[in-house]
XYZ file of C-alpha atoms in Angstrom:
705
model
C 0.000 0.000 0.000
C 1.243 3.481 -0.873
C 2.069 6.040 1.800
C -0.874 8.437 1.704
C 1.071 11.399 3.090
C 3.704 11.135 0.368
C 1.263 10.391 -2.431
C -0.948 13.384 -1.603
C 1.707 15.795 -0.330
C 0.695 18.657 -2.643
C -2.937 18.437 -1.545
C -1.987 18.297 2.130
C 0.267 21.317 1.698
C -2.651 23.301 0.228
C -4.782 22.470 3.270
C -2.507 23.486 6.130
C -5.275 25.411 7.944
C -7.734 22.525 7.986
C -9.684 21.810 11.164
C -8.901 18.110 11.430
C -11.640 15.621 12.270
C -10.014 12.833 14.252
C -10.873 9.145 13.937
C -11.026 7.782 17.495
C -11.183 3.990 17.698
C -12.525 1.831 20.520
C -13.337 -1.858 20.562
C -16.954 -2.714 21.346
C -17.697 -6.221 22.605
C -21.103 -7.098 21.187
C -23.622 -9.345 22.961
C -22.465 -12.315 20.907
C -18.867 -11.778 22.020
C -17.797 -10.467 18.623
C -15.607 -7.352 18.564
C -16.620 -4.339 16.488
C -13.967 -1.625 16.158
C -15.938 1.634 16.315
C -14.481 4.754 14.670
C -15.938 7.979 16.059
C -15.372 11.054 13.893
C -14.813 14.100 16.104
C -13.124 17.428 15.391
C -13.104 18.381 19.064
C -15.383 21.382 18.499
C -18.940 21.953 19.718
C -22.072 21.496 17.617
C -21.563 24.870 15.900
C -18.584 23.438 13.990
C -19.612 20.153 12.384
C -17.149 17.433 11.470
C -15.652 17.980 8.018
C -13.518 15.746 5.841
C -10.497 17.614 4.547
C -7.312 16.045 3.145
C -5.555 15.755 6.533
C -8.686 14.148 7.991
C -8.914 11.693 5.104
C -5.258 10.681 5.331
C -5.548 10.052 9.077
C -8.789 8.130 8.542
C -7.111 6.064 5.839
C -4.257 5.173 8.157
C -6.754 4.170 10.831
C -8.758 1.921 8.483
C -5.557 0.271 7.224
C -4.615 -0.559 10.814
C -8.061 -2.063 11.297
C -7.599 -4.056 8.081
C -4.500 -5.647 9.620
C -6.365 -6.404 12.852
C -9.281 -7.898 10.915
C -6.952 -10.203 8.975
C -5.478 -11.319 12.296
C -8.966 -12.148 13.576
C -8.867 -9.530 16.350
C -12.049 -7.795 15.168
C -15.126 -9.087 13.354
C -16.521 -5.756 12.087
C -15.754 -2.041 11.713
C -18.250 0.710 12.442
C -18.178 4.473 11.824
C -20.215 7.062 13.688
C -19.912 10.763 14.509
C -19.719 13.063 17.483
C -22.945 14.034 19.216
C -25.596 15.404 16.826
C -23.242 15.299 13.842
C -21.927 12.562 11.607
C -20.025 14.627 9.030
C -20.795 17.637 6.863
C -18.684 16.548 3.919
C -15.548 18.071 2.470
C -13.977 21.076 4.171
C -14.938 23.682 1.562
C -13.165 26.460 3.451
C -9.903 24.937 2.215
C -10.837 24.149 -1.370
C -10.133 27.625 -2.738
C -6.492 27.152 -1.665
C -6.043 24.274 -4.128
C -3.507 25.650 -6.640
C -4.216 23.626 -9.798
C -6.390 21.088 -11.540
C -3.751 18.420 -10.870
C -3.981 18.979 -7.125
C -7.787 19.199 -7.339
C -7.751 15.772 -8.995
C -5.971 14.419 -5.913
C -8.914 15.472 -3.740
C -11.246 13.117 -5.582
C -8.675 10.345 -5.745
C -7.837 10.608 -2.031
C -11.500 10.461 -1.063
C -12.081 7.411 -3.223
C -8.976 5.664 -1.928
C -9.738 6.250 1.743
C -13.504 5.717 1.772
C -13.065 2.793 -0.588
C -11.062 1.028 2.126
C -14.360 0.522 3.957
C -15.580 -1.680 1.102
C -12.412 -3.825 0.911
C -12.024 -4.719 4.566
C -11.925 -8.472 5.220
C -14.852 -7.948 7.626
C -18.203 -6.122 7.145
C -18.253 -2.354 7.675
C -21.155 -0.431 9.208
C -21.939 3.267 9.140
C -24.159 4.574 11.924
C -25.543 7.964 10.779
C -26.129 9.508 14.194
C -26.658 13.100 13.037
C -26.327 15.502 10.135
C -24.660 13.857 7.143
C -23.883 15.846 4.006
C -21.800 15.166 0.916
C -18.731 13.178 1.884
C -20.413 12.274 5.158
C -23.143 10.465 3.225
C -20.487 8.874 0.999
C -18.734 7.318 4.010
C -21.836 5.195 4.437
C -22.269 4.466 0.736
C -18.799 2.912 0.738
C -19.691 0.760 3.764
C -21.368 -2.636 3.712
C -24.365 -1.637 5.864
C -25.939 1.574 7.169
C -28.262 2.589 10.007
C -29.733 6.041 10.608
C -31.043 7.958 13.594
C -34.682 8.874 12.967
C -34.024 12.386 14.336
C -31.338 13.232 11.733
C -32.301 16.760 10.601
C -30.275 17.014 7.400
C -29.087 14.304 5.043
C -28.066 15.218 1.500
C -25.655 15.206 -1.385
C -25.677 18.995 -1.933
C -22.704 19.253 -4.290
C -24.689 20.378 -7.368
C -25.942 23.348 -5.340
C -22.300 24.381 -4.889
C -21.211 23.841 -8.477
C -19.603 20.433 -7.847
C -20.585 16.760 -8.147
C -20.617 14.047 -5.470
C -16.958 13.157 -5.786
C -16.327 10.253 -3.414
C -18.761 7.665 -4.713
C -22.141 9.359 -4.370
C -23.026 9.571 -8.058
C -21.750 6.058 -8.789
C -22.845 4.045 -5.749
C -26.197 5.632 -4.894
C -28.095 4.704 -8.102
C -26.887 1.124 -7.717
C -28.237 1.115 -4.169
C -31.664 2.765 -4.559
C -32.291 2.933 -8.304
C -31.757 5.665 -10.853
C -34.961 7.651 -10.318
C -34.450 8.049 -6.579
C -30.757 8.787 -7.107
C -31.628 11.560 -9.585
C -33.849 13.068 -6.906
C -31.098 13.051 -4.276
C -28.141 14.007 -6.476
C -29.726 16.542 -8.845
C -33.335 17.505 -8.092
C -33.026 18.242 -4.365
C -29.895 20.435 -4.627
C -31.598 22.466 -7.352
C -34.660 22.975 -5.137
C -32.893 25.500 -2.922
C -30.657 22.717 -1.558
C -33.473 20.601 -0.156
C -32.382 18.201 2.580
C -33.763 14.824 3.591
C -34.589 13.937 7.170
C -33.728 10.594 8.728
C -37.018 8.815 7.919
C -36.893 10.020 4.302
C -33.369 8.670 3.824
C -34.498 5.354 5.289
C -37.601 5.185 3.082
C -35.457 5.787 0.008
C -33.402 2.747 0.956
C -30.167 4.607 1.678
C -30.096 3.190 5.212
C -30.848 -0.444 5.997
C -32.341 0.247 9.431
C -33.557 3.212 11.477
C -33.648 3.603 15.247
C -34.845 6.286 17.713
C -32.333 8.829 18.950
C -32.556 7.851 22.587
C -30.763 4.504 22.133
C -29.544 4.873 18.576
C -25.993 3.613 18.965
C -26.933 0.755 21.280
C -29.677 -0.451 18.944
C -27.433 -0.037 15.902
C -24.744 -2.158 17.524
C -27.268 -4.843 18.465
C -28.607 -4.794 14.893
C -25.065 -5.096 13.514
C -24.443 -8.061 15.806
C -27.575 -9.759 14.492
C -26.503 -9.112 10.900
C -23.063 -10.573 11.594
C -24.626 -13.650 13.165
C -27.088 -14.180 10.332
C -30.174 -13.597 12.513
C -31.031 -10.574 10.317
C -30.822 -10.801 6.556
C -30.557 -7.344 4.961
C -32.787 -7.044 1.921
C -32.653 -4.057 -0.407
C -35.916 -3.934 -2.346
C -35.026 -0.665 -4.061
C -31.818 -1.899 -5.683
C -32.123 -1.702 -9.487
C -32.985 -4.933 -11.258
C -32.183 -6.112 -14.758
C -35.274 -4.475 -16.303
C -34.413 -1.085 -14.801
C -30.904 -1.267 -16.250
C -32.186 -2.323 -19.676
C -34.947 0.249 -20.095
C -35.811 2.616 -17.250
C -32.264 3.865 -16.599
C -31.676 5.572 -19.940
C -35.222 6.913 -20.081
C -34.843 8.493 -16.635
C -31.527 10.079 -17.621
C -32.989 11.507 -20.831
C -36.012 12.927 -19.013
C -33.743 14.486 -16.381
C -31.543 16.034 -19.063
C -34.526 17.557 -20.866
C -35.842 18.917 -17.567
C -32.469 20.501 -16.800
C -32.302 22.110 -20.224
C -35.822 23.517 -19.850
C -35.265 24.859 -16.330
C -31.602 25.868 -16.294
C -30.436 26.054 -19.877
C -26.990 24.682 -20.588
C -24.792 27.223 -18.770
C -24.444 25.402 -15.397
C -21.830 22.668 -15.726
C -22.214 20.614 -12.552
C -25.687 19.114 -13.140
C -24.708 17.783 -16.547
C -21.416 16.304 -15.298
C -23.343 14.556 -12.525
C -25.851 13.300 -15.074
C -23.021 11.773 -17.132
C -21.738 9.908 -14.074
C -25.217 8.695 -13.106
C -25.720 7.458 -16.658
C -22.407 5.561 -16.621
C -23.289 3.992 -13.251
C -25.742 1.705 -15.087
C -22.825 -0.508 -16.103
C -21.902 -1.235 -12.504
C -18.262 -0.421 -13.301
C -17.350 1.261 -10.014
C -13.728 2.018 -10.977
C -14.866 3.845 -14.114
C -17.478 5.777 -12.151
C -14.962 6.806 -9.498
C -12.565 8.018 -12.186
C -15.338 10.079 -13.787
C -16.181 11.574 -10.398
C -12.553 12.552 -9.742
C -12.138 14.076 -13.213
C -15.380 16.045 -12.907
C -14.437 17.255 -9.424
C -11.041 18.435 -10.697
C -12.510 20.262 -13.693
C -15.177 21.971 -11.608
C -12.898 22.990 -8.723
C -10.509 24.573 -11.231
C -13.319 26.400 -13.044
C -15.061 29.752 -12.581
C -18.435 28.315 -11.588
C -17.202 26.678 -8.390
C -15.343 29.823 -7.338
C -18.554 31.742 -7.989
C -20.583 29.194 -6.037
C -18.342 29.454 -2.990
C -18.620 33.250 -3.125
C -22.419 32.910 -3.203
C -22.379 30.229 -0.498
C -20.394 32.494 1.821
C -22.774 35.380 1.181
C -25.798 33.298 2.133
C -24.195 31.500 5.072
C -22.092 34.292 6.538
C -22.964 37.791 5.332
C -26.709 37.146 5.450
C -26.352 36.137 9.105
C -24.791 39.524 9.982
C -26.662 42.101 7.869
C -24.678 45.234 7.044
C -25.981 48.375 8.723
C -28.200 46.590 11.247
C -28.600 48.443 14.560
C -28.113 46.806 17.944
C -30.609 43.930 18.092
C -31.262 44.754 21.751
C -33.222 47.804 20.519
C -35.872 45.596 18.915
C -39.337 45.675 20.452
C -41.316 42.453 20.911
C -44.101 41.751 18.445
C -47.051 40.231 20.297
C -49.824 40.930 17.793
C -49.738 41.532 14.037
C -52.198 43.516 11.957
C -52.443 43.131 8.193
C -54.337 45.658 6.089
C -55.680 43.827 3.062
C -56.980 40.298 2.588
C -55.884 39.574 -0.964
C -53.356 36.963 -2.043
C -50.213 38.722 -0.761
C -51.882 39.763 2.502
C -53.140 36.218 3.068
C -49.656 34.823 2.416
C -48.289 37.303 4.977
C -50.852 36.212 7.542
C -50.018 32.534 7.036
C -46.299 33.209 7.460
C -46.662 35.528 10.476
C -48.970 33.235 12.412
C -46.891 30.129 11.699
C -43.501 31.636 12.522
C -44.349 34.161 15.264
C -47.216 32.153 16.818
C -48.978 35.373 17.883
C -52.487 36.709 17.144
C -52.873 37.992 13.586
C -55.784 40.168 12.479
C -56.581 40.950 8.835
C -58.970 43.543 7.441
C -60.319 44.697 4.092
C -63.056 46.833 2.582
C -65.859 44.350 3.226
C -66.518 41.123 5.100
C -66.680 39.030 1.921
C -63.037 39.865 1.121
C -62.038 39.226 4.710
C -63.759 35.831 4.663
C -62.054 34.916 1.393
C -58.689 35.794 2.924
C -59.397 33.698 6.014
C -60.452 30.782 3.811
C -57.116 30.987 1.964
C -55.119 31.142 5.220
C -56.937 28.152 6.696
C -56.416 26.287 3.431
C -52.672 26.909 3.519
C -52.495 25.713 7.124
C -54.471 22.604 6.143
C -51.896 21.922 3.402
C -49.069 22.142 5.940
C -50.970 19.731 8.151
C -51.541 17.304 5.272
C -47.805 17.339 4.588
C -47.192 16.628 8.297
C -45.315 19.914 8.660
C -47.607 20.804 11.574
C -49.546 18.540 13.918
C -53.224 18.467 14.898
C -52.840 20.662 17.975
C -50.699 23.229 16.189
C -53.158 23.397 13.282
C -56.025 24.182 15.636
C -53.960 26.685 17.608
C -52.776 28.558 14.504
C -56.258 28.776 13.041
C -57.525 30.158 16.348
C -54.826 32.849 16.316
C -55.992 34.288 12.954
C -58.928 36.668 12.994
C -60.610 38.751 10.302
C -62.621 41.941 10.738
C -63.795 45.113 9.036
C -63.544 46.968 12.354
C -60.089 48.542 12.350
C -60.329 49.436 16.031
C -59.273 45.818 16.642
C -55.806 46.878 15.461
C -55.364 49.141 18.497
C -53.169 46.694 20.433
C -51.047 45.548 17.473
C -47.263 46.013 17.777
C -46.758 45.526 14.045
C -49.067 46.575 11.214
C -48.183 45.863 7.586
C -50.168 47.066 4.590
C -50.691 44.992 1.460
C -53.125 47.117 -0.540
C -53.082 48.497 -4.093
C -49.769 49.869 -5.310
C -51.057 53.438 -5.392
C -49.512 56.155 -3.270
C -52.704 57.822 -2.057
C -54.308 54.512 -1.102
C -51.293 53.600 1.015
C -51.122 57.070 2.583
C -54.772 56.805 3.548
C -54.166 53.381 5.134
C -51.258 54.681 7.196
C -53.200 57.773 8.296
C -56.162 55.686 9.434
C -53.904 53.244 11.284
C -51.878 55.943 13.034
C -55.089 57.191 14.580
C -55.741 53.745 16.078
C -52.434 52.134 17.077
C -50.026 53.175 19.825
C -47.174 55.624 19.014
C -44.659 52.774 19.530
C -46.267 50.336 17.087
C -44.451 49.753 13.790
C -46.046 50.597 10.439
C -44.609 48.506 7.609
C -45.257 48.577 3.886
C -44.730 45.874 1.303
C -44.471 48.353 -1.564
C -42.218 47.140 -4.363
C -41.097 50.575 -5.447
C -43.135 53.533 -4.188
C -41.371 56.139 -2.069
C -41.814 55.165 1.569
C -40.675 58.607 2.684
C -43.491 60.190 0.693
C -45.895 57.538 1.956
C -45.140 58.494 5.568
C -44.640 62.250 5.074
C -47.986 63.291 6.596
C -47.745 61.061 9.659
C -47.138 62.314 13.163
C -44.573 59.547 13.701
C -42.801 58.848 10.384
C -39.863 57.453 12.344
C -41.804 54.218 12.995
C -42.387 53.486 9.286
C -40.268 50.888 7.475
C -40.325 49.044 4.178
C -40.715 45.282 4.478
C -40.611 44.015 0.918
C -41.350 40.322 0.441
C -40.951 38.310 -2.740
C -43.523 35.963 -4.217
C -44.240 33.226 -3.224
C -43.901 34.566 0.304
C -43.490 31.182 2.006
C -40.668 30.137 -0.319
C -38.536 33.157 -1.199
C -35.979 33.736 1.569
C -35.373 37.495 1.146
C -36.950 40.549 2.728
C -35.680 43.967 1.660
C -35.897 46.078 4.827
C -36.134 49.659 3.601
C -35.223 52.607 5.793
C -36.170 56.201 5.081
C -34.257 59.220 6.348
C -36.744 59.287 9.242
C -36.769 55.588 10.200
C -35.234 55.277 13.663
C -33.022 52.498 14.990
C -35.746 50.970 17.162
C -37.987 50.537 14.121
C -35.134 49.167 12.029
C -34.025 46.774 14.770
C -37.586 45.530 15.234
C -37.924 44.956 11.492
C -34.664 42.992 11.369
C -35.654 40.896 14.391
C -39.076 40.226 12.877
C -37.501 39.110 9.591
C -35.223 36.746 11.495
C -38.141 35.336 13.489
C -39.961 34.763 10.200
C -36.879 32.701 9.183
C -36.079 35.112 6.369
C -32.824 36.797 5.405
C -32.990 40.584 5.503
C -30.894 43.124 3.626
C -31.152 46.796 4.564
C -31.644 49.193 1.663
C -32.284 52.908 1.389
C -35.596 54.266 0.120
C -34.996 54.446 -3.622
C -37.097 53.336 -6.626
C -37.071 49.561 -7.008
C -34.772 49.133 -3.986
C -32.297 46.446 -5.156
C -33.944 43.470 -6.847
C -36.607 45.326 -8.794
C -34.168 48.021 -9.859
C -31.795 45.450 -11.348
C -34.627 43.476 -12.926
C -36.164 46.681 -14.288
C -32.863 47.413 -15.988
C -32.775 43.979 -17.614
C -36.462 43.893 -18.532
C -36.490 47.486 -19.723
C -33.516 46.853 -22.002
C -35.168 43.692 -23.340
C -38.424 45.508 -24.105
C -36.538 48.421 -25.676
C -34.706 45.956 -27.933
C -37.937 44.437 -29.292
C -39.559 47.886 -29.416
C -36.784 48.930 -31.797
C -36.939 45.877 -34.035
C -34.810 43.085 -32.597
C -36.584 39.710 -32.948
C -38.209 38.419 -29.758
C -36.440 35.066 -30.191
C -33.017 36.720 -30.347
C -33.565 38.967 -27.332
C -35.139 36.232 -25.227
C -32.017 34.055 -25.108
C -29.299 36.669 -25.643
C -28.909 37.120 -21.878
C -28.707 33.416 -20.971
C -25.037 33.769 -19.852
C -26.228 36.167 -17.141
C -27.592 33.125 -15.338
C -31.058 34.349 -14.380
C -33.444 31.448 -13.681
C -35.640 32.403 -16.638
C -35.562 34.549 -19.757
C -36.648 38.236 -19.640
C -40.030 37.628 -21.270
C -40.760 34.569 -19.131
C -39.988 36.711 -16.083
C -42.315 39.457 -17.317
C -45.176 36.986 -17.592
C -44.363 35.522 -14.179
C -44.396 38.850 -12.315
C -47.396 40.010 -14.333
C -47.304 42.281 -17.363
C -49.129 45.100 -15.584
C -46.753 44.890 -12.614
C -43.781 44.795 -14.989
C -45.030 47.860 -16.863
C -45.494 49.707 -13.558
C -41.974 48.805 -12.371
C -40.443 49.947 -15.666
C -42.397 53.210 -15.567
C -41.316 53.898 -11.979
C -37.625 53.439 -12.710
C -37.749 55.243 -16.065
C -39.349 58.221 -14.329
C -36.705 58.212 -11.609
C -33.711 57.551 -13.892
C -34.769 58.572 -17.429
C -31.201 58.684 -18.727
C -30.597 54.994 -17.917
C -33.958 53.187 -17.878
C -36.451 52.491 -20.651
C -40.211 52.617 -20.221
C -42.265 50.785 -22.850
C -45.694 51.736 -24.166
C -45.707 48.387 -25.917
C -45.481 46.602 -22.588
C -48.705 48.343 -21.557
C -50.279 47.056 -24.783
C -49.086 43.538 -23.958
C -50.492 43.920 -20.446
C -53.889 44.820 -21.881
C -53.654 41.886 -24.303
C -52.640 39.570 -21.456
C -49.729 37.474 -22.698
C -46.452 37.235 -24.606
C -46.213 33.478 -25.139
C -48.489 30.891 -26.674
C -48.704 27.972 -24.230
C -50.167 24.484 -24.309
C -52.847 23.145 -21.969
C -50.246 22.434 -19.274
C -48.848 25.955 -19.418
C -45.694 24.962 -21.279
C -44.385 27.544 -23.746
C -44.868 26.596 -27.404
C -43.782 29.849 -29.066
C -44.232 33.597 -28.942
C -47.858 34.587 -29.409
C -48.199 35.941 -32.948
C -50.602 38.717 -31.965
C -48.322 39.792 -29.117
C -45.385 40.049 -31.507
C -47.489 42.023 -33.985
C -48.650 44.411 -31.236
C -45.035 45.287 -30.525
C -43.340 45.011 -33.887
C -46.038 45.628 -36.465
C -44.536 48.170 -38.877
C -41.254 48.462 -36.956
C -38.141 48.104 -39.169
C -36.011 45.099 -38.250
C -32.900 45.987 -36.250
C -29.496 44.797 -37.411
C -28.167 44.616 -33.876
C -26.766 41.164 -33.039
C -27.406 39.174 -29.897
C -23.764 39.699 -28.905
C -24.014 43.490 -29.305
C -27.242 43.593 -27.303
C -25.772 41.367 -24.591
C -22.689 43.577 -24.287
C -24.856 46.696 -23.976
C -26.959 45.110 -21.235
C -23.960 43.881 -19.248
C -22.207 47.261 -19.423
C -25.471 48.979 -18.497
C -25.887 46.709 -15.486
C -22.345 47.411 -14.321
C -23.023 51.129 -14.645
C -26.284 50.828 -12.710
C -24.716 48.830 -9.891
C -21.983 51.467 -9.624
C -24.675 54.157 -9.331
C -26.446 52.136 -6.628
C -23.252 51.769 -4.619
C -22.400 55.459 -5.028
C -25.914 56.292 -3.819
C -25.423 53.948 -0.824
C -28.566 51.972 -1.667
C -26.818 49.129 0.158
C -23.548 48.944 2.047
C -21.465 46.893 -0.410
C -21.557 45.124 -3.769
C -21.949 41.859 -1.839
C -25.377 43.019 -0.628
C -26.593 43.495 -4.191
C -25.439 39.967 -5.005
C -27.101 38.625 -1.859
C -30.403 40.277 -2.796
C -30.345 38.777 -6.278
C -29.458 35.295 -5.027
C -32.156 35.272 -2.350
C -34.797 37.434 -4.024
C -34.474 36.686 -7.738
C -33.207 33.106 -7.709
C -29.815 34.088 -9.133
C -27.993 30.738 -9.250
C -25.032 29.923 -7.037
C -22.920 28.861 -10.016
C -23.197 32.419 -11.402
C -21.907 33.626 -8.056
C -23.707 36.929 -7.865
C -24.039 39.696 -10.415
C -20.982 41.790 -9.576
C -18.325 39.044 -9.897
C -19.955 38.050 -13.194
C -19.769 41.620 -14.507
C -16.109 41.732 -13.501
C -15.407 38.412 -15.257
C -16.963 39.433 -18.568
C -15.206 42.819 -18.580
C -18.406 44.865 -18.256
C -17.233 46.639 -15.094
C -14.049 47.791 -16.795
C -16.011 49.088 -19.792
C -18.599 50.827 -17.615
C -16.405 52.682 -15.143
C -12.807 51.638 -15.695
C -12.575 49.395 -12.649
C -14.000 46.319 -10.968
C -16.308 45.604 -8.046
C -13.886 43.068 -6.568
C -10.114 42.947 -6.481
């Protein structure tokens, strides 16, 4: 056997700052008298720092398993088990060290080292067991996949192969071994679908039901029961059956069909710019042959290519924004200034207002009162809220008692005096200034001077909205994104009058709602809508002046937005889109385009012709004629248009930073990732604009050094 430290010296040198997870071994005498050597992974830190598997950890683990191999051959032990420290098995590779890898050649070693070390678990002369006692992600999951048997704690809160989400692929066996364990369709769900659904995680019971674990036990005696189960397996009293393992028919027919369907779905949803999902798909396809060595080589090669590429660097930048910067919002006042929110009032009972009510009552667990112009609208809103709570109950997200309690906490009325004891009142009425001013004036006459008045406006001036109030200092913007339950961002908008108590209360409320908040100044469009208005306005201006819809629609694909400009316009609503463009064009006429044609499209009602399932077939011929009838065809190419848009975006971001709309360029990127679905592999708008040279063209510099 080769010396791991010599073989992987370059990789170890690049990871000098790694927090090492140690492999502690103790012999466990089972009830039968057999000896199981139990490896406990433990980095010596508390639960806030999960176990990770960096190069130094892997080398030490490899040395440990080799020693156990020798002991097994000598008959000293009859099995090897692996578990983790309390509450945590392992959170995968140590990504904090990956950006220090100097070359593709060294990156290749990371995949090869992982395969060599974890693969030792499958070549021991005795059975190996993995006992998933807590969170297991990425390489942590792959430890078990390389073992002979697996058990899982039913309380495990997070179990996943999230690599696609980060611009990588499962690189230590996940994409090769998993489909041969649970079948291709389930493997596609775990490896590709879940990471692309905002990095969805499995819980313990879900991992067990998929067939990833062979047995599941309660947390209270998890290790003891796992050891007893292992003893019974070793003695033949328990025969492990894997009903989900792919059979001959699946390999002959279903496998390729599933891969082709997945590929078409990826192309429809993501386009072809993201690299990682397609590399993973290639490995999953090759896994059909059962050639593990070939699959492992493909994993290592893909991992090396992706680590050395721009998309992974961008993904790590985005990952750090979401997991670090979002946790400590720039410009947030002392959180101790925040006032408690014990009752919430919502003015409006339409769709957005009803979504707010559902979120507030579920997360804050306080009384929520909604109101509208008449009782029929109020009743309709309450019906929607109860329906959403019933859906959560049906999905077992809330229990019977909680369902009844939450429904009892929501109340609807046309008598606004019932808002008098609310600490927090948010309006969700028509996007018209005078309507909102009237709402605030009526509420100020009812609520206490300390209560917060929040608005969900997507672009109206909050300062103007609150100008006639006696206490404008307690007004704040609280801009959600649709769908409210899903989108993780709230733009918290401060005016020149908003005081620190109000701002602190808004930030604390956002956190209690389990949302990420970014503080912005009161300016048209704030962050997300201002950037989107720039993109959508430029796209409409291009077709207004004769560029073909088909050309414009896909010219901006490299930008990485989750959908094309015209798909986005239909999603947000053509009337809303026209209003947003008008607002920004009025505020910044030298840089933004309004579009009369967009108003025509809004009146007509659509841009695309769709089939019965809502899938786009083509551009609607009448919509195209409404915009381009009689307009001379433009000779501008897609490349020229794309360059103009990118340079214009760089210029606009520079204006936003100069205006102090947000604290730093990172906050603009964070808003787009969390509020507009900007993909991790694109890494945020500002690094992208630097990479393509748009920043240099726009203002002679870059947003990042």
